[in-house]
Amino acid sequence: MSVVKSTLSDEGRGIVGRALQGALVDLVDLSLVAKQVHWNVVGPRFRSVHLQLDDVVASARAHADTVAERASAIGVPPDGRAATVAKTSGISEIGDGWVKDVEVVRAMVEALSAVIGRMRERIQATADPDPVSQDILIGLTADLEKHHWMFQAEAH
């Protein structure tokens, strides 16, 4: 049952709802992973990596809110609960304890790459049923690609 009625067809809402839910989970997990390594990064590039991670967290959290609100607007209840994120995220798990700056950079390049790949699939999937949601996904993917570029540059 949907409390909010969408102008999208049921099929379109289903496609877009799955895309937005997947995006939400990836963004929530990305913010959590980035914050976890933010607290535990060590090494000679501590400060630059530490600050760069805060940028990723802020970006992921802002986009997660936009994605969740878009899902609500089309009549799909967003699910950002910890259990849902843990069960359905496509980001590799980060170990506990201190993490060397070079490992943090490598992990962030991998996490961002994985999320960007899935976002691009969602962009394709939402093109016909909902260009509005597609536009949101395009914008956030551009931001993620900027972070990806910056971490790659940090790695070399």
PDB file of N, CA, C and O in Angstrom, residues 34-97:
ATOM      1  N   ALA A  34      33.175   6.016   5.179  1.00  0.00           N
ATOM      2  CA  ALA A  34      34.070   7.172   5.157  1.00  0.00           C
ATOM      3  C   ALA A  34      34.283   7.741   6.559  1.00  0.00           C
ATOM      4  O   ALA A  34      35.400   8.137   6.924  1.00  0.00           O
ATOM      5  N   LYS A  35      33.242   7.768   7.367  1.00  0.00           N
ATOM      6  CA  LYS A  35      33.385   8.284   8.727  1.00  0.00           C
ATOM      7  C   LYS A  35      34.209   7.323   9.586  1.00  0.00           C
ATOM      8  O   LYS A  35      35.036   7.755  10.391  1.00  0.00           O
ATOM      9  N   GLN A  36      34.026   6.023   9.398  1.00  0.00           N
ATOM     10  CA  GLN A  36      34.798   5.035  10.154  1.00  0.00           C
ATOM     11  C   GLN A  36      36.294   5.199   9.894  1.00  0.00           C
ATOM     12  O   GLN A  36      37.091   5.256  10.828  1.00  0.00           O
ATOM     13  N   VAL A  37      36.679   5.296   8.629  1.00  0.00           N
ATOM     14  CA  VAL A  37      38.112   5.444   8.343  1.00  0.00           C
ATOM     15  C   VAL A  37      38.601   6.850   8.679  1.00  0.00           C
ATOM     16  O   VAL A  37      39.773   7.035   8.999  1.00  0.00           O
ATOM     17  N   HIS A  38      37.716   7.821   8.652  1.00  0.00           N
ATOM     18  CA  HIS A  38      38.042   9.190   9.057  1.00  0.00           C
ATOM     19  C   HIS A  38      38.544   9.199  10.510  1.00  0.00           C
ATOM     20  O   HIS A  38      39.501   9.875  10.853  1.00  0.00           O
ATOM     21  N   TRP A  39      37.875   8.435  11.355  1.00  0.00           N
ATOM     22  CA  TRP A  39      38.249   8.381  12.772  1.00  0.00           C
ATOM     23  C   TRP A  39      39.528   7.588  13.005  1.00  0.00           C
ATOM     24  O   TRP A  39      40.173   7.746  14.037  1.00  0.00           O
ATOM     25  N   ASN A  40      39.877   6.714  12.086  1.00  0.00           N
ATOM     26  CA  ASN A  40      40.963   5.755  12.324  1.00  0.00           C
ATOM     27  C   ASN A  40      42.152   5.884  11.385  1.00  0.00           C
ATOM     28  O   ASN A  40      43.066   5.066  11.449  1.00  0.00           O
ATOM     29  N   VAL A  41      42.159   6.880  10.519  1.00  0.00           N
ATOM     30  CA  VAL A  41      43.272   7.037   9.588  1.00  0.00           C
ATOM     31  C   VAL A  41      44.527   7.486  10.334  1.00  0.00           C
ATOM     32  O   VAL A  41      44.458   8.306  11.253  1.00  0.00           O
ATOM     33  N   VAL A  42      45.652   6.912   9.951  1.00  0.00           N
ATOM     34  CA  VAL A  42      46.957   7.307  10.480  1.00  0.00           C
ATOM     35  C   VAL A  42      47.952   7.350   9.328  1.00  0.00           C
ATOM     36  O   VAL A  42      47.771   6.697   8.314  1.00  0.00           O
ATOM     37  N   GLY A  43      48.998   8.126   9.507  1.00  0.00           N
ATOM     38  CA  GLY A  43      50.045   8.175   8.496  1.00  0.00           C
ATOM     39  C   GLY A  43      50.420   9.594   8.143  1.00  0.00           C
ATOM     40  O   GLY A  43      49.815  10.556   8.620  1.00  0.00           O
ATOM     41  N   PRO A  44      51.421   9.721   7.292  1.00  0.00           N
ATOM     42  CA  PRO A  44      51.947  11.043   6.966  1.00  0.00           C
ATOM     43  C   PRO A  44      50.948  11.954   6.243  1.00  0.00           C
ATOM     44  O   PRO A  44      51.070  13.173   6.303  1.00  0.00           O
ATOM     45  N   ARG A  45      49.969  11.371   5.576  1.00  0.00           N
ATOM     46  CA  ARG A  45      48.951  12.188   4.895  1.00  0.00           C
ATOM     47  C   ARG A  45      47.658  12.255   5.702  1.00  0.00           C
ATOM     48  O   ARG A  45      46.589  12.514   5.158  1.00  0.00           O
ATOM     49  N   PHE A  46      47.776  12.041   7.002  1.00  0.00           N
ATOM     50  CA  PHE A  46      46.602  12.024   7.875  1.00  0.00           C
ATOM     51  C   PHE A  46      45.673  13.205   7.624  1.00  0.00           C
ATOM     52  O   PHE A  46      44.493  13.034   7.370  1.00  0.00           O
ATOM     53  N   ARG A  47      46.206  14.411   7.719  1.00  0.00           N
ATOM     54  CA  ARG A  47      45.341  15.598   7.672  1.00  0.00           C
ATOM     55  C   ARG A  47      44.598  15.733   6.349  1.00  0.00           C
ATOM     56  O   ARG A  47      43.380  15.945   6.332  1.00  0.00           O
ATOM     57  N   SER A  48      45.287  15.587   5.246  1.00  0.00           N
ATOM     58  CA  SER A  48      44.615  15.759   3.948  1.00  0.00           C
ATOM     59  C   SER A  48      43.564  14.675   3.721  1.00  0.00           C
ATOM     60  O   SER A  48      42.452  14.955   3.253  1.00  0.00           O
ATOM     61  N   VAL A  49      43.885  13.439   4.082  1.00  0.00           N
ATOM     62  CA  VAL A  49      42.928  12.343   3.905  1.00  0.00           C
ATOM     63  C   VAL A  49      41.756  12.512   4.869  1.00  0.00           C
ATOM     64  O   VAL A  49      40.592  12.337   4.491  1.00  0.00           O
ATOM     65  N   HIS A  50      42.054  12.868   6.095  1.00  0.00           N
ATOM     66  CA  HIS A  50      41.034  13.086   7.120  1.00  0.00           C
ATOM     67  C   HIS A  50      40.009  14.130   6.652  1.00  0.00           C
ATOM     68  O   HIS A  50      38.792  13.906   6.740  1.00  0.00           O
ATOM     69  N   LEU A  51      40.489  15.238   6.136  1.00  0.00           N
ATOM     70  CA  LEU A  51      39.597  16.304   5.665  1.00  0.00           C
ATOM     71  C   LEU A  51      38.828  15.888   4.411  1.00  0.00           C
ATOM     72  O   LEU A  51      37.647  16.215   4.258  1.00  0.00           O
ATOM     73  N   GLN A  52      39.482  15.169   3.531  1.00  0.00           N
ATOM     74  CA  GLN A  52      38.840  14.708   2.306  1.00  0.00           C
ATOM     75  C   GLN A  52      37.689  13.746   2.634  1.00  0.00           C
ATOM     76  O   GLN A  52      36.647  13.764   1.982  1.00  0.00           O
ATOM     77  N   LEU A  53      37.880  12.938   3.649  1.00  0.00           N
ATOM     78  CA  LEU A  53      36.831  12.007   4.069  1.00  0.00           C
ATOM     79  C   LEU A  53      35.598  12.753   4.572  1.00  0.00           C
ATOM     80  O   LEU A  53      34.466  12.325   4.320  1.00  0.00           O
ATOM     81  N   ASP A  54      35.801  13.851   5.282  1.00  0.00           N
ATOM     82  CA  ASP A  54      34.665  14.658   5.732  1.00  0.00           C
ATOM     83  C   ASP A  54      33.855  15.174   4.552  1.00  0.00           C
ATOM     84  O   ASP A  54      32.627  15.252   4.624  1.00  0.00           O
ATOM     85  N   ASP A  55      34.529  15.521   3.466  1.00  0.00           N
ATOM     86  CA  ASP A  55      33.819  15.981   2.262  1.00  0.00           C
ATOM     87  C   ASP A  55      32.939  14.868   1.693  1.00  0.00           C
ATOM     88  O   ASP A  55      31.806  15.115   1.272  1.00  0.00           O
ATOM     89  N   VAL A  56      33.469  13.651   1.681  1.00  0.00           N
ATOM     90  CA  VAL A  56      32.691  12.511   1.176  1.00  0.00           C
ATOM     91  C   VAL A  56      31.470  12.273   2.065  1.00  0.00           C
ATOM     92  O   VAL A  56      30.362  12.061   1.573  1.00  0.00           O
ATOM     93  N   VAL A  57      31.680  12.302   3.372  1.00  0.00           N
ATOM     94  CA  VAL A  57      30.576  12.079   4.308  1.00  0.00           C
ATOM     95  C   VAL A  57      29.480  13.124   4.104  1.00  0.00           C
ATOM     96  O   VAL A  57      28.293  12.780   3.994  1.00  0.00           O
ATOM     97  N   ALA A  58      29.852  14.376   4.040  1.00  0.00           N
ATOM     98  CA  ALA A  58      28.863  15.448   3.869  1.00  0.00           C
ATOM     99  C   ALA A  58      28.100  15.277   2.554  1.00  0.00           C
ATOM    100  O   ALA A  58      26.869  15.423   2.510  1.00  0.00           O
ATOM    101  N   SER A  59      28.810  14.965   1.502  1.00  0.00           N
ATOM    102  CA  SER A  59      28.189  14.790   0.192  1.00  0.00           C
ATOM    103  C   SER A  59      27.237  13.588   0.200  1.00  0.00           C
ATOM    104  O   SER A  59      26.093  13.682  -0.268  1.00  0.00           O
ATOM    105  N   ALA A  60      27.704  12.459   0.718  1.00  0.00           N
ATOM    106  CA  ALA A  60      26.875  11.247   0.744  1.00  0.00           C
ATOM    107  C   ALA A  60      25.619  11.458   1.589  1.00  0.00           C
ATOM    108  O   ALA A  60      24.524  11.031   1.191  1.00  0.00           O
ATOM    109  N   ARG A  61      25.752  12.110   2.721  1.00  0.00           N
ATOM    110  CA  ARG A  61      24.588  12.349   3.581  1.00  0.00           C
ATOM    111  C   ARG A  61      23.577  13.280   2.917  1.00  0.00           C
ATOM    112  O   ARG A  61      22.363  13.044   2.984  1.00  0.00           O
ATOM    113  N   ALA A  62      24.058  14.324   2.275  1.00  0.00           N
ATOM    114  CA  ALA A  62      23.142  15.255   1.600  1.00  0.00           C
ATOM    115  C   ALA A  62      22.413  14.560   0.451  1.00  0.00           C
ATOM    116  O   ALA A  62      21.190  14.712   0.301  1.00  0.00           O
ATOM    117  N   HIS A  63      23.147  13.782  -0.323  1.00  0.00           N
ATOM    118  CA  HIS A  63      22.508  13.073  -1.437  1.00  0.00           C
ATOM    119  C   HIS A  63      21.560  11.982  -0.942  1.00  0.00           C
ATOM    120  O   HIS A  63      20.515  11.740  -1.555  1.00  0.00           O
ATOM    121  N   ALA A  64      21.899  11.330   0.162  1.00  0.00           N
ATOM    122  CA  ALA A  64      21.005  10.303   0.717  1.00  0.00           C
ATOM    123  C   ALA A  64      19.663  10.923   1.085  1.00  0.00           C
ATOM    124  O   ALA A  64      18.604  10.333   0.823  1.00  0.00           O
ATOM    125  N   ASP A  65      19.694  12.099   1.663  1.00  0.00           N
ATOM    126  CA  ASP A  65      18.451  12.773   2.036  1.00  0.00           C
ATOM    127  C   ASP A  65      17.627  13.117   0.794  1.00  0.00           C
ATOM    128  O   ASP A  65      16.418  12.902   0.765  1.00  0.00           O
ATOM    129  N   THR A  66      18.286  13.609  -0.236  1.00  0.00           N
ATOM    130  CA  THR A  66      17.589  13.949  -1.478  1.00  0.00           C
ATOM    131  C   THR A  66      16.961  12.705  -2.100  1.00  0.00           C
ATOM    132  O   THR A  66      15.802  12.728  -2.528  1.00  0.00           O
ATOM    133  N   VAL A  67      17.713  11.616  -2.133  1.00  0.00           N
ATOM    134  CA  VAL A  67      17.227  10.360  -2.715  1.00  0.00           C
ATOM    135  C   VAL A  67      16.040   9.826  -1.907  1.00  0.00           C
ATOM    136  O   VAL A  67      15.027   9.406  -2.471  1.00  0.00           O
ATOM    137  N   ALA A  68      16.163   9.828  -0.584  1.00  0.00           N
ATOM    138  CA  ALA A  68      15.076   9.324   0.263  1.00  0.00           C
ATOM    139  C   ALA A  68      13.816  10.170   0.097  1.00  0.00           C
ATOM    140  O   ALA A  68      12.701   9.626   0.030  1.00  0.00           O
ATOM    141  N   GLU A  69      13.982  11.463   0.017  1.00  0.00           N
ATOM    142  CA  GLU A  69      12.815  12.330  -0.158  1.00  0.00           C
ATOM    143  C   GLU A  69      12.183  12.159  -1.536  1.00  0.00           C
ATOM    144  O   GLU A  69      10.962  12.244  -1.683  1.00  0.00           O
ATOM    145  N   ARG A  70      12.998  11.884  -2.543  1.00  0.00           N
ATOM    146  CA  ARG A  70      12.446  11.617  -3.873  1.00  0.00           C
ATOM    147  C   ARG A  70      11.637  10.324  -3.849  1.00  0.00           C
ATOM    148  O   ARG A  70      10.549  10.249  -4.426  1.00  0.00           O
ATOM    149  N   ALA A  71      12.166   9.305  -3.179  1.00  0.00           N
ATOM    150  CA  ALA A  71      11.430   8.042  -3.065  1.00  0.00           C
ATOM    151  C   ALA A  71      10.075   8.298  -2.395  1.00  0.00           C
ATOM    152  O   ALA A  71       9.040   7.826  -2.884  1.00  0.00           O
ATOM    153  N   SER A  72      10.078   9.041  -1.313  1.00  0.00           N
ATOM    154  CA  SER A  72       8.821   9.369  -0.630  1.00  0.00           C
ATOM    155  C   SER A  72       7.868  10.115  -1.559  1.00  0.00           C
ATOM    156  O   SER A  72       6.661   9.852  -1.566  1.00  0.00           O
ATOM    157  N   ALA A  73       8.401  11.032  -2.344  1.00  0.00           N
ATOM    158  CA  ALA A  73       7.570  11.837  -3.244  1.00  0.00           C
ATOM    159  C   ALA A  73       6.874  11.006  -4.307  1.00  0.00           C
ATOM    160  O   ALA A  73       5.797  11.388  -4.779  1.00  0.00           O
ATOM    161  N   ILE A  74       7.473   9.877  -4.680  1.00  0.00           N
ATOM    162  CA  ILE A  74       6.836   9.024  -5.688  1.00  0.00           C
ATOM    163  C   ILE A  74       6.070   7.867  -5.047  1.00  0.00           C
ATOM    164  O   ILE A  74       5.627   6.946  -5.730  1.00  0.00           O
ATOM    165  N   GLY A  75       5.944   7.903  -3.718  1.00  0.00           N
ATOM    166  CA  GLY A  75       5.130   6.902  -3.044  1.00  0.00           C
ATOM    167  C   GLY A  75       5.860   5.643  -2.643  1.00  0.00           C
ATOM    168  O   GLY A  75       5.237   4.604  -2.421  1.00  0.00           O
ATOM    169  N   VAL A  76       7.175   5.703  -2.544  1.00  0.00           N
ATOM    170  CA  VAL A  76       7.976   4.545  -2.140  1.00  0.00           C
ATOM    171  C   VAL A  76       8.635   4.881  -0.802  1.00  0.00           C
ATOM    172  O   VAL A  76       9.444   5.806  -0.732  1.00  0.00           O
ATOM    173  N   PRO A  77       8.302   4.153   0.259  1.00  0.00           N
ATOM    174  CA  PRO A  77       8.906   4.461   1.561  1.00  0.00           C
ATOM    175  C   PRO A  77      10.381   4.082   1.589  1.00  0.00           C
ATOM    176  O   PRO A  77      10.722   2.919   1.379  1.00  0.00           O
ATOM    177  N   PRO A  78      11.278   5.027   1.830  1.00  0.00           N
ATOM    178  CA  PRO A  78      12.711   4.727   1.856  1.00  0.00           C
ATOM    179  C   PRO A  78      13.077   3.946   3.119  1.00  0.00           C
ATOM    180  O   PRO A  78      12.432   4.105   4.162  1.00  0.00           O
ATOM    181  N   ASP A  79      14.099   3.112   3.007  1.00  0.00           N
ATOM    182  CA  ASP A  79      14.532   2.296   4.137  1.00  0.00           C
ATOM    183  C   ASP A  79      16.036   2.448   4.325  1.00  0.00           C
ATOM    184  O   ASP A  79      16.828   1.814   3.634  1.00  0.00           O
ATOM    185  N   GLY A  80      16.409   3.286   5.279  1.00  0.00           N
ATOM    186  CA  GLY A  80      17.820   3.507   5.586  1.00  0.00           C
ATOM    187  C   GLY A  80      18.230   2.905   6.910  1.00  0.00           C
ATOM    188  O   GLY A  80      19.229   3.328   7.494  1.00  0.00           O
ATOM    189  N   ARG A  81      17.472   1.924   7.399  1.00  0.00           N
ATOM    190  CA  ARG A  81      17.804   1.299   8.676  1.00  0.00           C
ATOM    191  C   ARG A  81      19.128   0.551   8.583  1.00  0.00           C
ATOM    192  O   ARG A  81      19.503   0.045   7.523  1.00  0.00           O
ATOM    193  N   ALA A  82      19.816   0.487   9.707  1.00  0.00           N
ATOM    194  CA  ALA A  82      21.131  -0.159   9.756  1.00  0.00           C
ATOM    195  C   ALA A  82      21.084  -1.589   9.229  1.00  0.00           C
ATOM    196  O   ALA A  82      21.960  -2.006   8.464  1.00  0.00           O
ATOM    197  N   ALA A  83      20.070  -2.348   9.624  1.00  0.00           N
ATOM    198  CA  ALA A  83      19.967  -3.741   9.174  1.00  0.00           C
ATOM    199  C   ALA A  83      19.805  -3.829   7.663  1.00  0.00           C
ATOM    200  O   ALA A  83      20.398  -4.701   7.013  1.00  0.00           O
ATOM    201  N   THR A  84      19.010  -2.930   7.098  1.00  0.00           N
ATOM    202  CA  THR A  84      18.811  -2.918   5.645  1.00  0.00           C
ATOM    203  C   THR A  84      20.106  -2.554   4.932  1.00  0.00           C
ATOM    204  O   THR A  84      20.480  -3.181   3.934  1.00  0.00           O
ATOM    205  N   VAL A  85      20.790  -1.548   5.441  1.00  0.00           N
ATOM    206  CA  VAL A  85      22.064  -1.135   4.844  1.00  0.00           C
ATOM    207  C   VAL A  85      23.070  -2.284   4.917  1.00  0.00           C
ATOM    208  O   VAL A  85      23.724  -2.618   3.929  1.00  0.00           O
ATOM    209  N   ALA A  86      23.186  -2.900   6.077  1.00  0.00           N
ATOM    210  CA  ALA A  86      24.143  -3.999   6.261  1.00  0.00           C
ATOM    211  C   ALA A  86      23.836  -5.174   5.325  1.00  0.00           C
ATOM    212  O   ALA A  86      24.757  -5.811   4.800  1.00  0.00           O
ATOM    213  N   LYS A  87      22.562  -5.441   5.107  1.00  0.00           N
ATOM    214  CA  LYS A  87      22.145  -6.574   4.286  1.00  0.00           C
ATOM    215  C   LYS A  87      22.296  -6.332   2.793  1.00  0.00           C
ATOM    216  O   LYS A  87      22.562  -7.261   2.037  1.00  0.00           O
ATOM    217  N   THR A  88      22.116  -5.081   2.366  1.00  0.00           N
ATOM    218  CA  THR A  88      21.974  -4.839   0.925  1.00  0.00           C
ATOM    219  C   THR A  88      23.039  -3.950   0.298  1.00  0.00           C
ATOM    220  O   THR A  88      23.027  -3.756  -0.914  1.00  0.00           O
ATOM    221  N   SER A  89      23.962  -3.429   1.082  1.00  0.00           N
ATOM    222  CA  SER A  89      24.992  -2.563   0.509  1.00  0.00           C
ATOM    223  C   SER A  89      25.956  -3.375  -0.357  1.00  0.00           C
ATOM    224  O   SER A  89      26.236  -4.534  -0.071  1.00  0.00           O
ATOM    225  N   GLY A  90      26.468  -2.729  -1.370  1.00  0.00           N
ATOM    226  CA  GLY A  90      27.452  -3.359  -2.234  1.00  0.00           C
ATOM    227  C   GLY A  90      28.873  -2.925  -1.936  1.00  0.00           C
ATOM    228  O   GLY A  90      29.793  -3.253  -2.687  1.00  0.00           O
ATOM    229  N   ILE A  91      29.077  -2.203  -0.851  1.00  0.00           N
ATOM    230  CA  ILE A  91      30.414  -1.726  -0.498  1.00  0.00           C
ATOM    231  C   ILE A  91      31.095  -2.774   0.368  1.00  0.00           C
ATOM    232  O   ILE A  91      30.497  -3.303   1.310  1.00  0.00           O
ATOM    233  N   SER A  92      32.347  -3.056   0.062  1.00  0.00           N
ATOM    234  CA  SER A  92      33.112  -4.026   0.851  1.00  0.00           C
ATOM    235  C   SER A  92      33.281  -3.530   2.279  1.00  0.00           C
ATOM    236  O   SER A  92      33.396  -2.329   2.528  1.00  0.00           O
ATOM    237  N   GLU A  93      33.316  -4.473   3.191  1.00  0.00           N
ATOM    238  CA  GLU A  93      33.456  -4.133   4.608  1.00  0.00           C
ATOM    239  C   GLU A  93      34.849  -3.592   4.891  1.00  0.00           C
ATOM    240  O   GLU A  93      35.846  -4.047   4.339  1.00  0.00           O
ATOM    241  N   ILE A  94      34.900  -2.618   5.781  1.00  0.00           N
ATOM    242  CA  ILE A  94      36.153  -2.016   6.227  1.00  0.00           C
ATOM    243  C   ILE A  94      36.514  -2.650   7.567  1.00  0.00           C
ATOM    244  O   ILE A  94      35.655  -2.801   8.433  1.00  0.00           O
ATOM    245  N   GLY A  95      37.777  -3.000   7.732  1.00  0.00           N
ATOM    246  CA  GLY A  95      38.214  -3.584   8.993  1.00  0.00           C
ATOM    247  C   GLY A  95      38.209  -2.575  10.118  1.00  0.00           C
ATOM    248  O   GLY A  95      38.069  -1.370   9.909  1.00  0.00           O
ATOM    249  N   ASP A  96      38.366  -3.070  11.327  1.00  0.00           N
ATOM    250  CA  ASP A  96      38.392  -2.184  12.479  1.00  0.00           C
ATOM    251  C   ASP A  96      39.828  -1.778  12.803  1.00  0.00           C
ATOM    252  O   ASP A  96      40.773  -2.282  12.225  1.00  0.00           O
ATOM    253  N   GLY A  97      39.971  -0.863  13.726  1.00  0.00           N
ATOM    254  CA  GLY A  97      41.290  -0.418  14.164  1.00  0.00           C
ATOM    255  C   GLY A  97      41.872   0.657  13.261  1.00  0.00           C
ATOM    256  O   GLY A  97      41.218   1.183  12.371  1.00  0.00           O
TER     257      GLY A  97
END
